[in-house]
């Protein structure tokens, strides 16, 4: 095996191969032949799947400077060196099926990276620097131990496919709704209780899978015309907080379990007056979007930081008129069993929820229209 490996690498150097296949070679350490002398300056794709590697060399980028694709699926990697960030041309990195517990922040320096696969590791968090990958199109972090996603993930403006199945997520950052190129979002088998109000508002988003989140009973009505997976959702018995069940009805209250803390009022059809705080936030939001520089001129005591952050990322937008909402919502329930999708989604008890900005929009909202 060692002789065969040596000959394979020797031929790759002599003939200036762009692709090198070292899958299934029973490698415990990274082959030193790849790193001798000048390395493989012409190599663009390195396949090392199904080996037993535990780490990577620090001088990988120095010896393989033109790598575009690196496949390390199914090894025993426990750590990735900081030097990984020096692979300036890398576009695809597959680290799935390893033993990674942490991901170094230097991953954010891979500015050419388009596809990052980290499924089936032991990751409990992702570094905020993931948000620096503005060319990233595919991110797969399924089958890890993630309890949250980085707040800066919304900066991955090119992201099209995000897979977070089989983790421990209890919520989804509403900033993800600002990823206007995101086409497919999969969050099956987590611990989700609530989805962002704006999820599905983007026309680009066409596929949303939240199967087997047993505590999830409400889907934003924006998802009604999307391809959704919600089998196994809403099957648990949830304890309702306070008198919410009496005020809104048990089914609607269950769909609202996990509402963001910023929601101070849950309105109804009979409440025709929008609170002053909400009106002020809507006015400031209009100013911010027309002349954003004026917001920075406001005295710092004018608004708490939490509300200033809301100006950039509102709770959501009215499902009828698109008015931004900040502290109040007017929800309207449409049980899935009563919609045209009832025959498609059988093993679920979820409902679509329209989040409106006023009692007028609440009364006139039509799920079909």
mmCIF file of C-alpha atoms in Angstrom:
data_model
loop_
_atom_site.group_PDB
_atom_site.id
_atom_site.type_symbol
_atom_site.label_atom_id
_atom_site.label_comp_id
_atom_site.label_asym_id
_atom_site.label_seq_id
_atom_site.Cartn_x
_atom_site.Cartn_y
_atom_site.Cartn_z
ATOM 1 C CA UNK A 1 0.000 0.000 0.000
ATOM 2 C CA UNK A 2 2.831 2.410 0.878
ATOM 3 C CA UNK A 3 4.550 1.739 -2.450
ATOM 4 C CA UNK A 4 1.307 2.254 -4.351
ATOM 5 C CA UNK A 5 0.680 5.521 -2.496
ATOM 6 C CA UNK A 6 4.210 6.736 -3.198
ATOM 7 C CA UNK A 7 3.839 5.962 -6.896
ATOM 8 C CA UNK A 8 0.440 7.687 -7.107
ATOM 9 C CA UNK A 9 1.809 10.884 -5.584
ATOM 10 C CA UNK A 10 5.021 10.695 -7.637
ATOM 11 C CA UNK A 11 3.028 10.465 -10.878
ATOM 12 C CA UNK A 12 0.813 13.345 -9.798
ATOM 13 C CA UNK A 13 3.887 15.524 -9.284
ATOM 14 C CA UNK A 14 5.565 14.474 -12.489
ATOM 15 C CA UNK A 15 2.497 14.946 -14.661
ATOM 16 C CA UNK A 16 1.189 17.975 -12.802
ATOM 17 C CA UNK A 17 -2.173 16.404 -12.066
ATOM 18 C CA UNK A 18 -5.017 18.703 -11.032
ATOM 19 C CA UNK A 19 -6.961 15.892 -9.349
ATOM 20 C CA UNK A 20 -5.609 13.386 -6.824
ATOM 21 C CA UNK A 21 -7.658 10.502 -5.436
ATOM 22 C CA UNK A 22 -6.463 9.064 -2.134
ATOM 23 C CA UNK A 23 -9.747 7.588 -0.912
ATOM 24 C CA UNK A 24 -9.806 4.293 1.015
ATOM 25 C CA UNK A 25 -6.018 4.214 1.591
ATOM 26 C CA UNK A 26 -6.092 3.460 5.352
ATOM 27 C CA UNK A 27 -4.119 6.642 6.017
ATOM 28 C CA UNK A 28 -3.536 7.526 9.668
ATOM 29 C CA UNK A 29 -1.424 10.591 8.953
ATOM 30 C CA UNK A 30 -1.316 13.053 6.111
ATOM 31 C CA UNK A 31 1.127 11.712 3.464
ATOM 32 C CA UNK A 32 4.474 13.480 3.803
ATOM 33 C CA UNK A 33 5.074 12.946 0.078
ATOM 34 C CA UNK A 34 2.414 15.570 -0.607
ATOM 35 C CA UNK A 35 4.369 18.121 1.407
ATOM 36 C CA UNK A 36 7.936 17.514 0.242
ATOM 37 C CA UNK A 37 9.838 20.132 -1.699
ATOM 38 C CA UNK A 38 7.373 22.445 -3.415
ATOM 39 C CA UNK A 39 4.405 20.147 -2.851
ATOM 40 C CA UNK A 40 1.803 19.868 -5.601
ATOM 41 C CA UNK A 41 1.512 23.419 -6.863
ATOM 42 C CA UNK A 42 -0.858 22.449 -9.677
ATOM 43 C CA UNK A 43 -3.244 20.319 -7.606
ATOM 44 C CA UNK A 44 -6.802 21.683 -7.495
ATOM 45 C CA UNK A 45 -8.850 18.777 -6.109
ATOM 46 C CA UNK A 46 -7.758 16.414 -3.338
ATOM 47 C CA UNK A 47 -9.954 13.460 -2.381
ATOM 48 C CA UNK A 48 -9.099 11.733 0.908
ATOM 49 C CA UNK A 49 -12.391 10.169 1.943
ATOM 50 C CA UNK A 50 -12.712 7.100 4.124
ATOM 51 C CA UNK A 51 -9.313 7.174 5.799
ATOM 52 C CA UNK A 52 -8.311 7.528 9.458
ATOM 53 C CA UNK A 53 -6.754 10.990 9.538
ATOM 54 C CA UNK A 54 -6.901 12.780 12.884
ATOM 55 C CA UNK A 55 -5.446 16.155 11.873
ATOM 56 C CA UNK A 56 -4.117 18.179 8.952
ATOM 57 C CA UNK A 57 -0.638 19.702 8.514
ATOM 58 C CA UNK A 58 -0.124 23.392 9.278
ATOM 59 C CA UNK A 59 1.676 23.945 5.977
ATOM 60 C CA UNK A 60 -1.145 22.530 3.845
ATOM 61 C CA UNK A 61 -1.837 25.847 2.124
ATOM 62 C CA UNK A 62 1.861 26.469 1.523
ATOM 63 C CA UNK A 63 2.353 23.125 -0.244
ATOM 64 C CA UNK A 64 -1.051 22.948 -1.973
ATOM 65 C CA UNK A 65 -1.734 26.639 -2.649
ATOM 66 C CA UNK A 66 -4.126 26.137 -5.573
ATOM 67 C CA UNK A 67 -6.578 23.749 -3.944
ATOM 68 C CA UNK A 68 -10.146 24.462 -5.029
ATOM 69 C CA UNK A 69 -11.819 21.375 -3.562
ATOM 70 C CA UNK A 70 -10.825 19.362 -0.479
ATOM 71 C CA UNK A 71 -12.778 16.238 0.448
ATOM 72 C CA UNK A 72 -12.096 14.744 3.888
ATOM 73 C CA UNK A 73 -15.383 12.930 4.420
ATOM 74 C CA UNK A 74 -15.323 10.008 6.910
ATOM 75 C CA UNK A 75 -12.001 10.368 8.710
ATOM 76 C CA UNK A 76 -11.270 10.790 12.427
ATOM 77 C CA UNK A 77 -10.466 14.503 12.393
ATOM 78 C CA UNK A 78 -10.823 16.083 15.821
ATOM 79 C CA UNK A 79 -9.379 19.505 15.008
ATOM 80 C CA UNK A 80 -8.748 21.650 11.965
ATOM 81 C CA UNK A 81 -5.596 23.818 12.116
ATOM 82 C CA UNK A 82 -5.884 27.592 11.960
ATOM 83 C CA UNK A 83 -3.791 27.485 8.802
ATOM 84 C CA UNK A 84 -6.842 26.186 6.940
ATOM 85 C CA UNK A 85 -7.709 29.848 6.486
ATOM 86 C CA UNK A 86 -4.735 30.262 4.142
ATOM 87 C CA UNK A 87 -6.339 28.193 1.371
ATOM 88 C CA UNK A 88 -7.340 31.332 -0.462
ATOM 89 C CA UNK A 89 -8.755 29.595 -3.554
ATOM 90 C CA UNK A 90 -10.731 26.881 -1.762
ATOM 91 C CA UNK A 91 -14.327 26.680 -2.963
ATOM 92 C CA UNK A 92 -15.524 23.346 -1.566
ATOM 93 C CA UNK A 93 -14.640 21.795 1.810
ATOM 94 C CA UNK A 94 -16.150 18.517 3.001
ATOM 95 C CA UNK A 95 -15.450 17.660 6.652
ATOM 96 C CA UNK A 96 -18.545 15.572 7.256
ATOM 97 C CA UNK A 97 -18.459 12.328 9.231
ATOM 98 C CA UNK A 98 -15.523 13.203 11.466
ATOM 99 C CA UNK A 99 -15.121 13.899 15.182
ATOM 100 C CA UNK A 100 -14.901 17.697 15.196
ATOM 101 C CA UNK A 101 -15.989 19.373 18.430
ATOM 102 C CA UNK A 102 -14.965 22.922 17.492
ATOM 103 C CA UNK A 103 -14.438 24.801 14.265
ATOM 104 C CA UNK A 104 -11.643 27.382 14.255
ATOM 105 C CA UNK A 105 -12.598 31.032 13.549
ATOM 106 C CA UNK A 106 -10.077 31.077 10.702
ATOM 107 C CA UNK A 107 -12.665 29.241 8.609
ATOM 108 C CA UNK A 108 -14.065 32.718 7.980
ATOM 109 C CA UNK A 109 -10.955 33.629 5.980
ATOM 110 C CA UNK A 110 -11.904 31.222 3.178
ATOM 111 C CA UNK A 111 -13.508 34.040 1.201
ATOM 112 C CA UNK A 112 -13.817 31.936 -1.988
ATOM 113 C CA UNK A 113 -15.636 29.097 -0.207
ATOM 114 C CA UNK A 114 -18.952 28.132 -1.804
ATOM 115 C CA UNK A 115 -19.749 24.740 -0.256
ATOM 116 C CA UNK A 116 -19.091 23.766 3.374
ATOM 117 C CA UNK A 117 -20.198 20.375 4.669
ATOM 118 C CA UNK A 118 -19.860 19.623 8.381
ATOM 119 C CA UNK A 119 -22.564 17.027 8.940
ATOM 120 C CA UNK A 120 -22.222 14.202 11.469
ATOM 121 C CA UNK A 121 -19.626 15.730 13.767
ATOM 122 C CA UNK A 122 -19.830 16.758 17.421
ATOM 123 C CA UNK A 123 -20.087 20.529 16.987
ATOM 124 C CA UNK A 124 -21.910 22.405 19.750
ATOM 125 C CA UNK A 125 -21.543 25.828 18.160
ATOM 126 C CA UNK A 126 -20.335 27.522 14.995
ATOM 127 C CA UNK A 127 -17.892 30.437 15.028
ATOM 128 C CA UNK A 128 -19.416 33.857 14.249
ATOM 129 C CA UNK A 129 -16.807 34.180 11.487
ATOM 130 C CA UNK A 130 -18.979 31.849 9.376
ATOM 131 C CA UNK A 131 -20.812 35.064 8.533
ATOM 132 C CA UNK A 132 -17.725 36.348 6.683
ATOM 133 C CA UNK A 133 -18.215 33.737 3.936
ATOM 134 C CA UNK A 134 -20.127 35.950 1.542
ATOM 135 C CA UNK A 135 -19.756 33.551 -1.423
ATOM 136 C CA UNK A 136 -21.044 30.549 0.550
ATOM 137 C CA UNK A 137 -23.909 28.814 -1.259
ATOM 138 C CA UNK A 138 -24.266 25.508 0.625
ATOM 139 C CA UNK A 139 -23.923 24.909 4.365
ATOM 140 C CA UNK A 140 -24.675 21.496 5.851
ATOM 141 C CA UNK A 141 -24.309 21.177 9.632
ATOM 142 C CA UNK A 142 -26.818 18.377 10.153
ATOM 143 C CA UNK A 143 -26.318 15.702 12.813
ATOM 144 C CA UNK A 144 -24.350 17.783 15.287
ATOM 145 C CA UNK A 145 -25.191 19.161 18.735
ATOM 146 C CA UNK A 146 -25.916 22.777 17.805
ATOM 147 C CA UNK A 147 -28.237 24.672 20.144
ATOM 148 C CA UNK A 148 -28.208 27.859 18.095
ATOM 149 C CA UNK A 149 -26.988 29.366 14.829
ATOM 150 C CA UNK A 150 -24.589 32.323 14.614
ATOM 151 C CA UNK A 151 -26.336 35.709 14.559
ATOM 152 C CA UNK A 152 -23.990 36.733 11.751
ATOM 153 C CA UNK A 153 -25.120 33.926 9.481
ATOM 154 C CA UNK A 154 -27.377 36.404 7.676
ATOM 155 C CA UNK A 155 -24.231 37.992 6.210
ATOM 156 C CA UNK A 156 -23.743 34.929 3.988
ATOM 157 C CA UNK A 157 -25.560 36.764 1.232
ATOM 158 C CA UNK A 158 -25.040 34.027 -1.385
ATOM 159 C CA UNK A 159 -26.417 31.198 0.779
ATOM 160 C CA UNK A 160 -28.914 29.062 -1.150
ATOM 161 C CA UNK A 161 -29.099 25.794 0.767
ATOM 162 C CA UNK A 162 -28.952 25.513 4.565
ATOM 163 C CA UNK A 163 -29.305 22.108 6.261
ATOM 164 C CA UNK A 164 -29.443 21.911 10.057
ATOM 165 C CA UNK A 165 -31.306 18.617 10.565
ATOM 166 C CA UNK A 166 -30.861 16.547 13.744
ATOM 167 C CA UNK A 167 -29.494 19.185 16.087
ATOM 168 C CA UNK A 168 -30.779 20.783 19.307
ATOM 169 C CA UNK A 169 -32.120 24.071 17.933
ATOM 170 C CA UNK A 170 -34.976 25.612 19.914
ATOM 171 C CA UNK A 171 -35.303 28.709 17.743
ATOM 172 C CA UNK A 172 -34.280 30.141 14.381
ATOM 173 C CA UNK A 173 -32.718 33.639 14.156
ATOM 174 C CA UNK A 174 -35.174 35.901 12.346
ATOM 175 C CA UNK A 175 -32.160 37.411 10.542
ATOM 176 C CA UNK A 176 -32.185 34.295 8.333
ATOM 177 C CA UNK A 177 -35.243 35.761 6.627
ATOM 178 C CA UNK A 178 -32.924 38.422 5.169
ATOM 179 C CA UNK A 179 -31.061 35.782 3.153
ATOM 180 C CA UNK A 180 -32.834 36.613 -0.067
ATOM 181 C CA UNK A 181 -31.081 33.907 -2.126
ATOM 182 C CA UNK A 182 -31.919 31.109 0.299
ATOM 183 C CA UNK A 183 -33.881 28.512 -1.664
ATOM 184 C CA UNK A 184 -33.951 25.507 0.667
ATOM 185 C CA UNK A 185 -33.982 25.436 4.477
ATOM 186 C CA UNK A 186 -34.049 22.124 6.311
ATOM 187 C CA UNK A 187 -34.350 22.001 10.115
ATOM 188 C CA UNK A 188 -35.935 18.592 10.673
ATOM 189 C CA UNK A 189 -35.629 16.764 14.003
ATOM 190 C CA UNK A 190 -34.713 19.677 16.252
ATOM 191 C CA UNK A 191 -36.497 21.205 19.258
ATOM 192 C CA UNK A 192 -38.161 24.112 17.500
ATOM 193 C CA UNK A 193 -41.243 25.652 19.087
ATOM 194 C CA UNK A 194 -41.603 28.732 16.870
ATOM 195 C CA UNK A 195 -40.545 29.951 13.431
ATOM 196 C CA UNK A 196 -39.701 33.555 12.433
ATOM 197 C CA UNK A 197 -42.716 35.565 11.297
ATOM 198 C CA UNK A 198 -41.130 36.346 7.920
ATOM 199 C CA UNK A 199 -39.981 32.822 7.078
ATOM 200 C CA UNK A 200 -41.020 32.170 3.489
ATOM 201 C CA UNK A 201 -41.582 35.830 2.628
ATOM 202 C CA UNK A 202 -38.713 35.743 0.150
ATOM 203 C CA UNK A 203 -39.748 34.554 -3.300
ATOM 204 C CA UNK A 204 -36.498 32.635 -3.636
ATOM 205 C CA UNK A 205 -37.319 30.370 -0.708
ATOM 206 C CA UNK A 206 -39.244 27.410 -2.086
ATOM 207 C CA UNK A 207 -38.436 24.457 0.183
ATOM 208 C CA UNK A 208 -38.762 24.401 3.986
ATOM 209 C CA UNK A 209 -38.504 21.173 5.967
ATOM 210 C CA UNK A 210 -39.253 21.152 9.705
ATOM 211 C CA UNK A 211 -40.372 17.539 10.113
ATOM 212 C CA UNK A 212 -40.283 15.920 13.557
ATOM 213 C CA UNK A 213 -40.169 19.087 15.629
ATOM 214 C CA UNK A 214 -42.846 17.763 17.961
ATOM 215 C CA UNK A 215 -43.357 21.060 19.845
ATOM 216 C CA UNK A 216 -43.810 23.131 16.688
ATOM 217 C CA UNK A 217 -47.490 23.883 16.062
ATOM 218 C CA UNK A 218 -47.457 27.094 14.025
ATOM 219 C CA UNK A 219 -46.117 27.801 10.525
ATOM 220 C CA UNK A 220 -45.989 31.355 9.128
ATOM 221 C CA UNK A 221 -48.666 31.712 6.462
ATOM 222 C CA UNK A 222 -45.958 32.740 3.969
ATOM 223 C CA UNK A 223 -45.144 29.010 3.760
ATOM 224 C CA UNK A 224 -48.589 28.065 2.476
ATOM 225 C CA UNK A 225 -47.529 28.180 -1.184
ATOM 226 C CA UNK A 226 -44.095 26.637 -0.603
ATOM 227 C CA UNK A 227 -42.957 23.018 -0.616
ATOM 228 C CA UNK A 228 -42.955 22.178 3.085
ATOM 229 C CA UNK A 229 -42.233 19.136 5.199
ATOM 230 C CA UNK A 230 -43.950 19.100 8.588
ATOM 231 C CA UNK A 231 -44.584 15.432 9.294
ATOM 232 C CA UNK A 232 -44.384 14.672 12.996
ATOM 233 C CA UNK A 233 -44.849 18.309 14.053
ATOM 234 C CA UNK A 234 -47.219 19.493 16.742
ATOM 235 C CA UNK A 235 -47.621 16.070 18.331
ATOM 236 C CA UNK A 236 -46.579 16.977 21.870
ATOM 237 C CA UNK A 237 -48.819 18.333 24.594
ATOM 238 C CA UNK A 238 -47.631 21.829 25.516
ATOM 239 C CA UNK A 239 -48.394 23.706 28.696
ATOM 240 C CA UNK A 240 -49.823 27.145 27.925
ATOM 241 C CA UNK A 241 -48.425 30.191 29.708
ATOM 242 C CA UNK A 242 -50.662 32.271 31.946
ATOM 243 C CA UNK A 243 -54.079 33.140 30.570
ATOM 244 C CA UNK A 244 -53.033 33.174 26.939
ATOM 245 C CA UNK A 245 -55.149 30.132 26.190
ATOM 246 C CA UNK A 246 -58.276 31.746 27.620
ATOM 247 C CA UNK A 247 -57.746 35.007 25.723
ATOM 248 C CA UNK A 248 -56.899 33.648 22.280
ATOM 249 C CA UNK A 249 -58.236 30.131 22.243
ATOM 250 C CA UNK A 250 -56.223 27.037 23.004
ATOM 251 C CA UNK A 251 -55.277 26.141 19.432
ATOM 252 C CA UNK A 252 -53.993 29.615 18.552
ATOM 253 C CA UNK A 253 -52.176 29.878 21.869
ATOM 254 C CA UNK A 254 -50.373 26.594 21.239
ATOM 255 C CA UNK A 255 -49.258 27.869 17.828
ATOM 256 C CA UNK A 256 -47.768 30.949 19.504
ATOM 257 C CA UNK A 257 -45.689 29.105 22.112
ATOM 258 C CA UNK A 258 -42.133 30.400 21.825
ATOM 259 C CA UNK A 259 -43.048 33.911 20.630
ATOM 260 C CA UNK A 260 -40.015 36.252 20.612
ATOM 261 C CA UNK A 261 -39.549 38.214 23.817
ATOM 262 C CA UNK A 262 -39.948 41.482 21.891
ATOM 263 C CA UNK A 263 -43.671 40.776 21.400
ATOM 264 C CA UNK A 264 -45.356 42.815 24.128
ATOM 265 C CA UNK A 265 -48.926 42.647 22.864
ATOM 266 C CA UNK A 266 -50.922 39.998 21.003
ATOM 267 C CA UNK A 267 -53.778 41.871 19.379
ATOM 268 C CA UNK A 268 -57.238 40.738 18.287
ATOM 269 C CA UNK A 269 -59.949 41.831 15.847
ATOM 270 C CA UNK A 270 -61.638 43.973 18.505
ATOM 271 C CA UNK A 271 -58.520 46.038 19.295
ATOM 272 C CA UNK A 272 -58.524 48.903 16.811
ATOM 273 C CA UNK A 273 -55.882 51.109 18.443
ATOM 274 C CA UNK A 274 -52.212 50.303 17.816
ATOM 275 C CA UNK A 275 -50.047 51.095 20.895
ATOM 276 C CA UNK A 276 -48.018 54.306 20.799
ATOM 277 C CA UNK A 277 -44.681 52.490 21.175
ATOM 278 C CA UNK A 278 -45.409 50.400 18.087
ATOM 279 C CA UNK A 279 -46.428 53.481 16.071
ATOM 280 C CA UNK A 280 -43.208 55.235 17.110
ATOM 281 C CA UNK A 281 -41.112 52.262 16.007
ATOM 282 C CA UNK A 282 -42.862 52.120 12.650
ATOM 283 C CA UNK A 283 -42.207 55.828 12.124
ATOM 284 C CA UNK A 284 -38.536 55.460 13.031
ATOM 285 C CA UNK A 285 -38.287 52.472 10.724
ATOM 286 C CA UNK A 286 -39.575 54.515 7.791
ATOM 287 C CA UNK A 287 -37.028 57.223 8.557
ATOM 288 C CA UNK A 288 -34.271 54.642 8.843
ATOM 289 C CA UNK A 289 -35.006 53.161 5.441
ATOM 290 C CA UNK A 290 -35.412 56.504 3.695
ATOM 291 C CA UNK A 291 -32.448 58.234 5.345
ATOM 292 C CA UNK A 292 -30.502 55.666 7.435
ATOM 293 C CA UNK A 293 -27.763 58.162 8.295
ATOM 294 C CA UNK A 294 -30.262 60.220 10.311
ATOM 295 C CA UNK A 295 -30.724 57.350 12.753
ATOM 296 C CA UNK A 296 -27.104 57.626 13.863
ATOM 297 C CA UNK A 297 -27.716 61.282 14.761
ATOM 298 C CA UNK A 298 -30.346 60.369 17.361
ATOM 299 C CA UNK A 299 -29.240 60.756 21.003
ATOM 300 C CA UNK A 300 -28.157 57.374 22.416
ATOM 301 C CA UNK A 301 -30.807 57.596 25.184
ATOM 302 C CA UNK A 302 -33.659 57.875 22.685
ATOM 303 C CA UNK A 303 -34.073 54.113 22.345
ATOM 304 C CA UNK A 304 -32.718 51.087 24.171
ATOM 305 C CA UNK A 305 -30.255 49.060 22.153
ATOM 306 C CA UNK A 306 -32.741 46.206 21.831
ATOM 307 C CA UNK A 307 -35.217 48.489 20.082
ATOM 308 C CA UNK A 308 -32.518 50.039 17.926
ATOM 309 C CA UNK A 309 -31.612 46.531 16.781
ATOM 310 C CA UNK A 310 -35.271 45.979 15.945
ATOM 311 C CA UNK A 311 -35.114 48.849 13.464
ATOM 312 C CA UNK A 312 -32.666 46.841 11.412
ATOM 313 C CA UNK A 313 -34.375 43.474 11.885
ATOM 314 C CA UNK A 314 -38.096 43.879 12.700
ATOM 315 C CA UNK A 315 -40.058 41.025 14.195
ATOM 316 C CA UNK A 316 -41.600 40.563 10.787
ATOM 317 C CA UNK A 317 -43.812 42.123 8.150
ATOM 318 C CA UNK A 318 -47.595 42.036 8.015
ATOM 319 C CA UNK A 319 -48.690 39.018 6.004
ATOM 320 C CA UNK A 320 -51.339 41.146 4.314
ATOM 321 C CA UNK A 321 -49.852 44.608 3.707
ATOM 322 C CA UNK A 322 -46.093 44.117 4.463
ATOM 323 C CA UNK A 323 -46.017 46.771 7.221
ATOM 324 C CA UNK A 324 -43.015 46.189 9.501
ATOM 325 C CA UNK A 325 -43.922 45.046 13.036
ATOM 326 C CA UNK A 326 -41.914 45.499 16.220
ATOM 327 C CA UNK A 327 -43.776 44.974 19.512
ATOM 328 C CA UNK A 328 -47.274 43.814 18.577
ATOM 329 C CA UNK A 329 -48.770 41.144 16.345
ATOM 330 C CA UNK A 330 -52.325 40.295 15.323
ATOM 331 C CA UNK A 331 -52.343 36.518 14.650
ATOM 332 C CA UNK A 332 -54.931 34.573 12.653
ATOM 333 C CA UNK A 333 -55.034 30.783 12.672
ATOM 334 C CA UNK A 334 -55.624 28.459 9.720
ATOM 335 C CA UNK A 335 -55.423 24.807 10.838
ATOM 336 C CA UNK A 336 -53.684 22.785 8.141
ATOM 337 C CA UNK A 337 -56.391 20.127 8.399
ATOM 338 C CA UNK A 338 -58.878 22.705 7.085
ATOM 339 C CA UNK A 339 -56.788 23.714 4.071
ATOM 340 C CA UNK A 340 -56.257 22.193 0.647
ATOM 341 C CA UNK A 341 -53.001 20.676 1.935
ATOM 342 C CA UNK A 342 -54.742 18.397 4.430
ATOM 343 C CA UNK A 343 -54.505 15.388 2.128
ATOM 344 C CA UNK A 344 -50.762 15.866 1.621
ATOM 345 C CA UNK A 345 -49.747 16.340 5.254
ATOM 346 C CA UNK A 346 -51.485 13.737 7.381
ATOM 347 C CA UNK A 347 -49.213 13.052 10.345
ATOM 348 C CA UNK A 348 -49.166 16.576 11.736
ATOM 349 C CA UNK A 349 -51.351 18.892 13.791
ATOM 350 C CA UNK A 350 -49.776 22.197 12.768
ATOM 351 C CA UNK A 351 -51.579 25.350 11.679
ATOM 352 C CA UNK A 352 -50.662 28.228 9.426
ATOM 353 C CA UNK A 353 -50.532 31.535 11.278
ATOM 354 C CA UNK A 354 -50.961 34.881 9.557
ATOM 355 C CA UNK A 355 -49.214 37.648 11.492
ATOM 356 C CA UNK A 356 -50.867 40.988 10.794
ATOM 357 C CA UNK A 357 -50.095 44.571 11.806
ATOM 358 C CA UNK A 358 -53.619 45.715 12.721
ATOM 359 C CA UNK A 359 -57.119 44.478 13.399
ATOM 360 C CA UNK A 360 -58.133 45.624 9.901
ATOM 361 C CA UNK A 361 -55.490 43.433 8.229
ATOM 362 C CA UNK A 362 -56.431 40.601 10.576
ATOM 363 C CA UNK A 363 -60.086 40.735 9.523
ATOM 364 C CA UNK A 364 -59.347 40.979 5.787
ATOM 365 C CA UNK A 365 -56.480 38.489 5.470
ATOM 366 C CA UNK A 366 -57.233 35.524 3.173
ATOM 367 C CA UNK A 367 -54.864 32.559 3.155
ATOM 368 C CA UNK A 368 -55.951 31.583 -0.356
ATOM 369 C CA UNK A 369 -55.662 35.061 -1.821
#
